[in-house]
Amino acid sequence: MTLFLQQLINGLSVGSIYAVIALGYTMVYGIIKLINFAHGEIMMMGAYFAFVTAVTIGMPFYMVLIVSMLIAAILGLSIEYVAYKPLRNAPRISALITAIGISLFLQNLALVVFKPEPKVMPAIIPKQPILIGNLQIGTVTIVTILLSVIFMILLDQFIKKTKPGKAMRAVSQDKEASILMGINVNRTISLTFAIGSALGAFGGVLYSIAYTQVYPTMGIMPGLKAFVAAVLGGIGLLPGAMLGGFVIGMIETISKAYISSQWSDAIVFGILIIVLIVKPTGILGKNEREKV
Amino acid sequence: MLRVEDINVFYGKIHAIKDLSFDVKQGEIVTLIGANGAGKTTILKTISKILTPVSGLVKFNNENISKIPAHQIIDMGMAHVPEGRRVFSKMTVLENLQMGAYIRKDEREIREDLEMVFTRFPRLKERSKQVSGTLSGGEQQMLAIGRAIMSRPKLILMDEPSMGLAPILVDEIFDIITSINKAGTTILLVEQNANRALQIAHRGYVLETGKIIMQGTTKELLNDEKVKKAYLGG
């Protein structure tokens, strides 16, 4: 029983990281219908920003997190401006291929700048576990879950209550009508990329602290799993990304613990296949009929 | 108030609008009538900068608007009720109306205008918390008009407001348009339902394949044999 609870908490922690990364995927998809395959690499860059600010500059954890997220937001903005904006009216497949190109570009950029050897991420969150009965919960785990939930609530409120948030929803539903309302669509799309990338970096920072390593290809697997999470919950839907993230995190952890750690990735991606066959719109997705 | 001068608009290679000119004066309801594909929607989209003309210009309040980005048109006092309503279907009725006031910052007056819209459209008030995709066609049209009013426009472009509505609702929508006009807003109305449009408008233009073939007061058009035959069903 203790082991199971322990695994549940681990699953919650991994799941919350996937959930936050999945939010970035789903936000960008919602607004320009692009699966931003470079998102995992934004997460990786976020981890490197964290490494540099923590080791070279010696910043404390909260500063590392804030600075990494800010730089990643600027990186996301630049990528959108240079790579995706010129393709706004091109067929969707062009943007998708560009996203894959950006993903490879960032991996190789990291390879050149930071070298291929994995860097060891220092324990900028104190490691000593907290004991609850027989349960051992690491501080990293608690911080990850708490911060993820806080960011999800902040994002949810931002989207629902603020003017730029409402503009994001409007643009994702109908671009032309949004223009008629006076919304600057390009600026709204840029803002979406900035927020999505900051969330990706958040995932990268906490992932690298939890697994203590930073390397150029580290964004691939978590990026793909977060993508699966976004599809599982219903791509384009924020609550779907959160739900999907937690579900994937749980399934991965539980299957690692009770089935086989080698099979856990296969199980996660198997779920993607099943979702695409059984309910392509995802758990929370609806098949919408348009009113004419 | 609005002057369209010799515009030419292309859809790809199709020359949709040919050397077209017309004007709308303050306080008027002007209607553009014509069959499907005559270019009515294209004209409205060109005026609100969704489409760019190859040549010609659009003047609003004597200002050439060709250099102004599309999303700033509403700032100048021009609102557009697009074809097919285009309400934000996943937002509530209230949120849709708030989006109409997106460019405004005068919170108190926005709230007053919201009350005004709800008084004009009691059904929208009843459904203010409802997601607008679940509204009926008539209610969505009211919402689209209400959303346009929320920007306090001087001119409203209306694209086929009666499309797909039951006759009783068509009456209601046309009454609403008349009352908005009486309250001081100029209206450019595009309609396939020529008969009804000419009944509420002051002047009209008849459009055929991207060209104006006839113009006049609504009285003149209603009595014209050619118009009667082609557009009024007799």
mmCIF file of C-alpha atoms in Angstrom, chain A:
data_model
loop_
_atom_site.group_PDB
_atom_site.id
_atom_site.type_symbol
_atom_site.label_atom_id
_atom_site.label_comp_id
_atom_site.label_asym_id
_atom_site.label_seq_id
_atom_site.Cartn_x
_atom_site.Cartn_y
_atom_site.Cartn_z
ATOM 1 C CA MET A 1 0.000 0.000 0.000
ATOM 2 C CA THR A 2 2.776 2.419 0.904
ATOM 3 C CA LEU A 3 4.541 1.566 -2.326
ATOM 4 C CA PHE A 4 1.395 2.198 -4.305
ATOM 5 C CA LEU A 5 0.822 5.599 -2.637
ATOM 6 C CA GLN A 6 4.468 6.412 -3.254
ATOM 7 C CA GLN A 7 4.059 5.611 -6.933
ATOM 8 C CA LEU A 8 0.867 7.631 -7.077
ATOM 9 C CA ILE A 9 2.692 10.688 -5.778
ATOM 10 C CA ASN A 10 5.552 10.154 -8.224
ATOM 11 C CA GLY A 11 2.998 9.819 -11.016
ATOM 12 C CA LEU A 12 1.356 13.035 -9.904
ATOM 13 C CA SER A 13 4.716 14.802 -10.003
ATOM 14 C CA VAL A 14 5.757 13.549 -13.457
ATOM 15 C CA GLY A 15 2.185 14.060 -14.632
ATOM 16 C CA SER A 16 2.140 17.674 -13.515
ATOM 17 C CA ILE A 17 5.287 18.372 -15.561
ATOM 18 C CA TYR A 18 3.694 16.708 -18.619
ATOM 19 C CA ALA A 19 0.531 18.668 -17.984
ATOM 20 C CA VAL A 20 2.321 22.027 -17.996
ATOM 21 C CA ILE A 21 4.276 21.142 -21.151
ATOM 22 C CA ALA A 22 1.080 19.836 -22.762
ATOM 23 C CA LEU A 23 -0.556 23.220 -22.077
ATOM 24 C CA GLY A 24 2.022 24.822 -24.371
ATOM 25 C CA TYR A 25 1.244 22.335 -27.144
ATOM 26 C CA THR A 26 -2.464 22.735 -26.821
ATOM 27 C CA MET A 27 -2.451 26.560 -26.612
ATOM 28 C CA VAL A 28 -0.469 26.883 -29.823
ATOM 29 C CA TYR A 29 -2.609 24.247 -31.527
ATOM 30 C CA GLY A 30 -5.765 26.002 -30.360
ATOM 31 C CA ILE A 31 -4.762 29.302 -31.885
ATOM 32 C CA ILE A 32 -3.010 28.413 -35.166
ATOM 33 C CA LYS A 33 -3.783 24.701 -35.529
ATOM 34 C CA LEU A 34 -0.084 23.848 -35.486
ATOM 35 C CA ILE A 35 1.435 20.924 -33.599
ATOM 36 C CA ASN A 36 4.567 22.748 -32.508
ATOM 37 C CA PHE A 37 7.017 19.856 -32.554
ATOM 38 C CA ALA A 38 9.752 22.233 -31.417
ATOM 39 C CA HIS A 39 8.022 22.522 -28.045
ATOM 40 C CA GLY A 40 10.051 19.697 -26.492
ATOM 41 C CA GLU A 41 13.210 21.539 -27.538
ATOM 42 C CA ILE A 42 11.958 24.736 -25.902
ATOM 43 C CA MET A 43 11.681 22.642 -22.762
ATOM 44 C CA MET A 44 15.278 21.423 -23.286
ATOM 45 C CA MET A 45 16.512 24.985 -23.823
ATOM 46 C CA GLY A 46 14.682 25.973 -20.644
ATOM 47 C CA ALA A 47 16.643 23.300 -18.800
ATOM 48 C CA TYR A 48 19.923 24.670 -20.199
ATOM 49 C CA PHE A 49 18.944 28.222 -19.236
ATOM 50 C CA ALA A 50 18.346 26.852 -15.733
ATOM 51 C CA PHE A 51 21.724 25.107 -15.726
ATOM 52 C CA VAL A 52 23.556 28.268 -16.808
ATOM 53 C CA THR A 53 21.781 30.580 -14.382
ATOM 54 C CA ALA A 54 22.153 28.116 -11.500
ATOM 55 C CA VAL A 55 25.766 27.034 -12.054
ATOM 56 C CA THR A 56 27.459 29.934 -13.838
ATOM 57 C CA ILE A 57 25.629 32.777 -12.144
ATOM 58 C CA GLY A 58 24.629 30.943 -8.983
ATOM 59 C CA MET A 59 21.047 32.139 -8.804
ATOM 60 C CA PRO A 60 18.607 30.667 -6.278
ATOM 61 C CA PHE A 61 15.818 28.369 -7.473
ATOM 62 C CA TYR A 62 13.033 30.935 -7.834
ATOM 63 C CA MET A 63 15.275 33.285 -9.837
ATOM 64 C CA VAL A 64 16.442 30.386 -12.021
ATOM 65 C CA LEU A 65 12.831 29.530 -12.747
ATOM 66 C CA ILE A 66 11.746 33.090 -13.523
ATOM 67 C CA VAL A 67 14.781 33.909 -15.701
ATOM 68 C CA SER A 68 14.596 30.609 -17.614
ATOM 69 C CA MET A 69 10.906 31.083 -18.313
ATOM 70 C CA LEU A 70 11.478 34.659 -19.486
ATOM 71 C CA ILE A 71 14.315 33.741 -21.848
ATOM 72 C CA ALA A 72 12.289 30.824 -23.188
ATOM 73 C CA ALA A 73 9.353 33.179 -23.805
ATOM 74 C CA ILE A 74 11.639 35.426 -25.862
ATOM 75 C CA LEU A 75 12.980 32.369 -27.698
ATOM 76 C CA GLY A 76 9.424 31.236 -28.458
ATOM 77 C CA LEU A 77 8.522 34.723 -29.723
ATOM 78 C CA SER A 78 11.562 34.798 -31.999
ATOM 79 C CA ILE A 79 10.848 31.329 -33.403
ATOM 80 C CA GLU A 80 7.258 32.319 -34.105
ATOM 81 C CA TYR A 81 8.378 35.529 -35.796
ATOM 82 C CA VAL A 82 11.126 33.984 -37.916
ATOM 83 C CA ALA A 83 9.714 30.556 -38.736
ATOM 84 C CA TYR A 84 5.923 30.428 -38.401
ATOM 85 C CA LYS A 85 4.648 33.944 -39.096
ATOM 86 C CA PRO A 86 5.792 33.930 -42.751
ATOM 87 C CA LEU A 87 3.779 30.693 -43.162
ATOM 88 C CA ARG A 88 0.538 32.043 -41.679
ATOM 89 C CA ASN A 89 -1.336 31.594 -44.958
ATOM 90 C CA ALA A 90 0.596 28.571 -46.201
ATOM 91 C CA PRO A 91 -0.819 25.031 -46.049
ATOM 92 C CA ARG A 92 -0.690 23.577 -42.532
ATOM 93 C CA ILE A 93 1.773 20.872 -43.526
ATOM 94 C CA SER A 94 4.417 23.533 -44.328
ATOM 95 C CA ALA A 95 4.289 24.901 -40.793
ATOM 96 C CA LEU A 96 4.401 21.371 -39.384
ATOM 97 C CA ILE A 97 7.528 20.520 -41.342
ATOM 98 C CA THR A 98 9.046 23.838 -40.277
ATOM 99 C CA ALA A 99 8.326 22.917 -36.657
ATOM 100 C CA ILE A 100 10.239 19.661 -37.085
ATOM 101 C CA GLY A 101 13.062 21.667 -38.668
ATOM 102 C CA ILE A 102 13.167 24.076 -35.734
ATOM 103 C CA SER A 103 13.191 21.122 -33.364
ATOM 104 C CA LEU A 104 16.291 19.655 -35.081
ATOM 105 C CA PHE A 105 17.883 23.092 -35.281
ATOM 106 C CA LEU A 106 17.535 23.664 -31.533
ATOM 107 C CA GLN A 107 18.893 20.193 -30.705
ATOM 108 C CA ASN A 108 21.960 20.806 -32.836
ATOM 109 C CA LEU A 109 22.359 24.336 -31.539
ATOM 110 C CA ALA A 110 22.466 22.907 -28.011
ATOM 111 C CA LEU A 111 24.961 20.290 -29.202
ATOM 112 C CA VAL A 112 27.300 22.999 -30.525
ATOM 113 C CA VAL A 113 26.873 25.509 -27.722
ATOM 114 C CA PHE A 114 26.653 23.192 -24.702
ATOM 115 C CA LYS A 115 28.483 20.104 -26.088
ATOM 116 C CA PRO A 116 26.986 16.585 -26.160
ATOM 117 C CA GLU A 117 28.037 15.473 -22.657
ATOM 118 C CA PRO A 118 25.187 15.620 -20.150
ATOM 119 C CA LYS A 119 25.537 18.383 -17.579
ATOM 120 C CA VAL A 120 24.746 17.703 -13.973
ATOM 121 C CA MET A 121 22.006 19.914 -12.700
ATOM 122 C CA PRO A 122 22.772 21.008 -9.126
ATOM 123 C CA ALA A 123 20.185 20.410 -6.430
ATOM 124 C CA ILE A 124 18.875 23.954 -6.254
ATOM 125 C CA ILE A 125 15.828 22.646 -4.439
ATOM 126 C CA PRO A 126 16.969 20.999 -1.175
ATOM 127 C CA LYS A 127 16.801 17.210 -1.530
ATOM 128 C CA GLN A 128 15.841 16.006 1.944
ATOM 129 C CA PRO A 129 12.558 14.106 1.783
ATOM 130 C CA ILE A 130 9.589 14.791 3.997
ATOM 131 C CA LEU A 131 8.188 11.810 5.878
ATOM 132 C CA ILE A 132 4.459 11.295 6.190
ATOM 133 C CA GLY A 133 3.981 7.998 8.020
ATOM 134 C CA ASN A 134 5.908 5.524 5.895
ATOM 135 C CA LEU A 135 5.703 7.773 2.851
ATOM 136 C CA GLN A 136 8.817 9.527 1.648
ATOM 137 C CA ILE A 137 8.080 12.565 -0.449
ATOM 138 C CA GLY A 138 10.932 14.559 -1.954
ATOM 139 C CA THR A 139 10.798 18.335 -1.733
ATOM 140 C CA VAL A 140 11.322 18.466 -5.512
ATOM 141 C CA THR A 141 8.156 16.395 -5.933
ATOM 142 C CA ILE A 142 6.134 18.675 -3.694
ATOM 143 C CA VAL A 143 7.483 21.873 -5.295
ATOM 144 C CA THR A 144 6.798 20.465 -8.776
ATOM 145 C CA ILE A 145 3.205 19.541 -8.008
ATOM 146 C CA LEU A 146 2.464 22.781 -6.155
ATOM 147 C CA LEU A 147 3.996 25.098 -8.737
ATOM 148 C CA SER A 148 2.365 23.218 -11.619
ATOM 149 C CA VAL A 149 -1.050 23.551 -10.040
ATOM 150 C CA ILE A 150 -0.422 27.246 -9.339
ATOM 151 C CA PHE A 151 0.579 27.877 -12.962
ATOM 152 C CA MET A 152 -2.456 25.979 -14.227
ATOM 153 C CA ILE A 153 -4.780 28.077 -12.050
ATOM 154 C CA LEU A 154 -3.035 31.298 -13.128
ATOM 155 C CA LEU A 155 -3.300 30.345 -16.797
ATOM 156 C CA ASP A 156 -6.946 29.361 -16.431
ATOM 157 C CA GLN A 157 -7.789 32.696 -14.785
ATOM 158 C CA PHE A 158 -5.743 34.592 -17.356
ATOM 159 C CA ILE A 159 -7.615 32.961 -20.240
ATOM 160 C CA LYS A 160 -11.012 33.416 -18.645
ATOM 161 C CA LYS A 161 -10.791 36.825 -17.001
ATOM 162 C CA THR A 162 -8.261 39.093 -18.693
ATOM 163 C CA LYS A 163 -8.651 40.957 -21.951
ATOM 164 C CA PRO A 164 -5.608 39.403 -23.689
ATOM 165 C CA GLY A 165 -6.801 35.991 -22.465
ATOM 166 C CA LYS A 166 -10.240 36.530 -23.944
ATOM 167 C CA ALA A 167 -8.615 37.754 -27.155
ATOM 168 C CA MET A 168 -6.689 34.456 -27.294
ATOM 169 C CA ARG A 169 -9.923 32.508 -27.010
ATOM 170 C CA ALA A 170 -11.599 34.689 -29.621
ATOM 171 C CA VAL A 171 -8.746 34.286 -32.115
ATOM 172 C CA SER A 172 -8.719 30.516 -31.610
ATOM 173 C CA GLN A 173 -12.438 30.394 -32.435
ATOM 174 C CA ASP A 174 -12.679 32.818 -35.344
ATOM 175 C CA LYS A 175 -9.798 34.909 -36.629
ATOM 176 C CA GLU A 176 -11.777 37.039 -39.036
ATOM 177 C CA ALA A 177 -14.445 37.900 -36.469
ATOM 178 C CA SER A 178 -11.629 38.717 -34.015
ATOM 179 C CA ILE A 179 -10.161 41.244 -36.436
ATOM 180 C CA LEU A 180 -13.596 42.831 -36.741
ATOM 181 C CA MET A 181 -13.654 43.224 -32.937
ATOM 182 C CA GLY A 182 -10.383 45.146 -33.122
ATOM 183 C CA ILE A 183 -8.139 42.340 -31.874
ATOM 184 C CA ASN A 184 -4.563 42.418 -33.164
ATOM 185 C CA VAL A 185 -4.412 38.777 -34.248
ATOM 186 C CA ASN A 186 -0.655 38.667 -34.856
ATOM 187 C CA ARG A 187 0.120 40.076 -31.447
ATOM 188 C CA THR A 188 -2.280 37.614 -29.843
ATOM 189 C CA ILE A 189 -0.586 34.687 -31.567
ATOM 190 C CA SER A 190 2.828 35.961 -30.417
ATOM 191 C CA LEU A 191 1.560 36.200 -26.863
ATOM 192 C CA THR A 192 0.356 32.600 -27.068
ATOM 193 C CA PHE A 193 3.795 31.444 -28.164
ATOM 194 C CA ALA A 194 5.459 33.424 -25.379
ATOM 195 C CA ILE A 195 3.232 31.913 -22.685
ATOM 196 C CA GLY A 196 3.426 28.402 -24.151
ATOM 197 C CA SER A 197 7.221 28.569 -24.322
ATOM 198 C CA ALA A 198 7.502 29.875 -20.762
ATOM 199 C CA LEU A 199 5.409 26.901 -19.626
ATOM 200 C CA GLY A 200 7.645 24.564 -21.648
ATOM 201 C CA ALA A 201 10.702 26.007 -19.905
ATOM 202 C CA PHE A 202 8.981 25.549 -16.550
ATOM 203 C CA GLY A 203 8.671 21.856 -17.391
ATOM 204 C CA GLY A 204 12.335 21.758 -18.445
ATOM 205 C CA VAL A 205 13.600 23.380 -15.262
ATOM 206 C CA LEU A 206 11.695 21.050 -12.947
ATOM 207 C CA TYR A 207 12.368 17.980 -15.085
ATOM 208 C CA SER A 208 16.111 18.662 -15.041
ATOM 209 C CA ILE A 209 16.115 19.184 -11.277
ATOM 210 C CA ALA A 210 14.152 15.963 -10.737
ATOM 211 C CA TYR A 211 16.367 13.875 -13.032
ATOM 212 C CA THR A 212 19.556 15.919 -12.304
ATOM 213 C CA GLN A 213 20.685 15.924 -15.939
ATOM 214 C CA VAL A 214 20.630 18.335 -18.857
ATOM 215 C CA TYR A 215 21.466 17.188 -22.401
ATOM 216 C CA PRO A 216 20.606 18.209 -25.992
ATOM 217 C CA THR A 217 18.106 15.415 -26.701
ATOM 218 C CA MET A 218 16.367 15.534 -23.328
ATOM 219 C CA GLY A 219 13.309 17.318 -24.802
ATOM 220 C CA ILE A 220 12.341 14.536 -27.187
ATOM 221 C CA MET A 221 10.680 12.021 -24.868
ATOM 222 C CA PRO A 222 8.941 14.424 -22.463
ATOM 223 C CA GLY A 223 7.916 16.507 -25.481
ATOM 224 C CA LEU A 224 6.345 13.495 -27.193
ATOM 225 C CA LYS A 225 4.652 12.368 -23.993
ATOM 226 C CA ALA A 226 3.236 15.821 -23.384
ATOM 227 C CA PHE A 227 1.978 15.744 -26.972
ATOM 228 C CA VAL A 228 0.298 12.400 -26.275
ATOM 229 C CA ALA A 229 -1.171 13.971 -23.139
ATOM 230 C CA ALA A 230 -2.568 16.908 -25.116
ATOM 231 C CA VAL A 231 -4.137 14.550 -27.680
ATOM 232 C CA LEU A 232 -5.443 12.229 -24.978
ATOM 233 C CA GLY A 233 -7.220 15.077 -23.165
ATOM 234 C CA GLY A 234 -8.425 16.692 -26.387
ATOM 235 C CA ILE A 235 -6.024 18.874 -28.346
ATOM 236 C CA GLY A 236 -6.847 22.567 -28.189
ATOM 237 C CA LEU A 237 -8.546 22.252 -24.793
ATOM 238 C CA LEU A 238 -6.672 23.535 -21.747
ATOM 239 C CA PRO A 239 -8.444 21.313 -19.197
ATOM 240 C CA GLY A 240 -7.803 18.411 -21.587
ATOM 241 C CA ALA A 241 -4.057 19.056 -21.539
ATOM 242 C CA MET A 242 -4.004 19.126 -17.742
ATOM 243 C CA LEU A 243 -6.079 15.960 -17.413
ATOM 244 C CA GLY A 244 -4.081 14.215 -20.138
ATOM 245 C CA GLY A 245 -0.788 15.174 -18.477
ATOM 246 C CA PHE A 246 -1.768 13.691 -15.134
ATOM 247 C CA VAL A 247 -3.205 10.543 -16.744
ATOM 248 C CA ILE A 248 -0.049 9.948 -18.803
ATOM 249 C CA GLY A 249 2.186 10.600 -15.792
ATOM 250 C CA MET A 250 0.209 8.119 -13.716
ATOM 251 C CA ILE A 251 0.133 5.432 -16.399
ATOM 252 C CA GLU A 252 3.855 5.794 -17.007
ATOM 253 C CA THR A 253 4.777 5.579 -13.323
ATOM 254 C CA ILE A 254 2.394 2.753 -12.502
ATOM 255 C CA SER A 255 3.429 0.696 -15.527
ATOM 256 C CA LYS A 256 7.096 1.280 -14.666
ATOM 257 C CA ALA A 257 6.484 0.056 -11.135
ATOM 258 C CA TYR A 258 4.156 -2.865 -11.761
ATOM 259 C CA ILE A 259 4.579 -3.980 -15.364
ATOM 260 C CA SER A 260 7.983 -3.229 -16.787
ATOM 261 C CA SER A 261 10.105 -0.102 -16.963
ATOM 262 C CA GLN A 262 11.143 -1.038 -20.497
ATOM 263 C CA TRP A 263 7.541 -1.317 -21.632
ATOM 264 C CA SER A 264 6.250 1.854 -20.020
ATOM 265 C CA ASP A 265 7.010 4.099 -23.010
ATOM 266 C CA ALA A 266 5.407 1.590 -25.351
ATOM 267 C CA ILE A 267 2.321 1.584 -23.159
ATOM 268 C CA VAL A 268 2.143 5.396 -23.197
ATOM 269 C CA PHE A 269 2.416 5.574 -26.984
ATOM 270 C CA GLY A 270 0.045 2.626 -27.319
ATOM 271 C CA ILE A 271 -2.508 4.824 -25.569
ATOM 272 C CA LEU A 272 -2.057 7.466 -28.271
ATOM 273 C CA ILE A 273 -2.879 4.869 -30.910
ATOM 274 C CA ILE A 274 -5.939 3.682 -29.015
ATOM 275 C CA VAL A 275 -7.178 7.253 -28.491
ATOM 276 C CA LEU A 276 -6.754 8.044 -32.163
ATOM 277 C CA ILE A 277 -8.779 4.958 -33.083
ATOM 278 C CA VAL A 278 -11.502 5.092 -30.443
ATOM 279 C CA LYS A 279 -11.979 8.802 -29.745
ATOM 280 C CA PRO A 280 -9.796 11.012 -31.932
ATOM 281 C CA THR A 281 -11.141 14.163 -30.278
ATOM 282 C CA GLY A 282 -9.732 13.074 -26.895
ATOM 283 C CA ILE A 283 -11.356 12.507 -23.512
ATOM 284 C CA LEU A 284 -12.856 16.009 -23.211
ATOM 285 C CA GLY A 285 -13.197 16.705 -26.933
ATOM 286 C CA LYS A 286 -16.588 16.963 -28.532
ATOM 287 C CA ASN A 287 -17.505 16.295 -32.114
ATOM 288 C CA GLU A 288 -18.834 19.690 -32.917
ATOM 289 C CA ARG A 289 -21.453 20.282 -35.462
ATOM 290 C CA GLU A 290 -21.482 23.724 -36.961
ATOM 291 C CA LYS A 291 -24.639 25.741 -37.054
ATOM 292 C CA VAL A 292 -25.231 27.388 -40.369
#
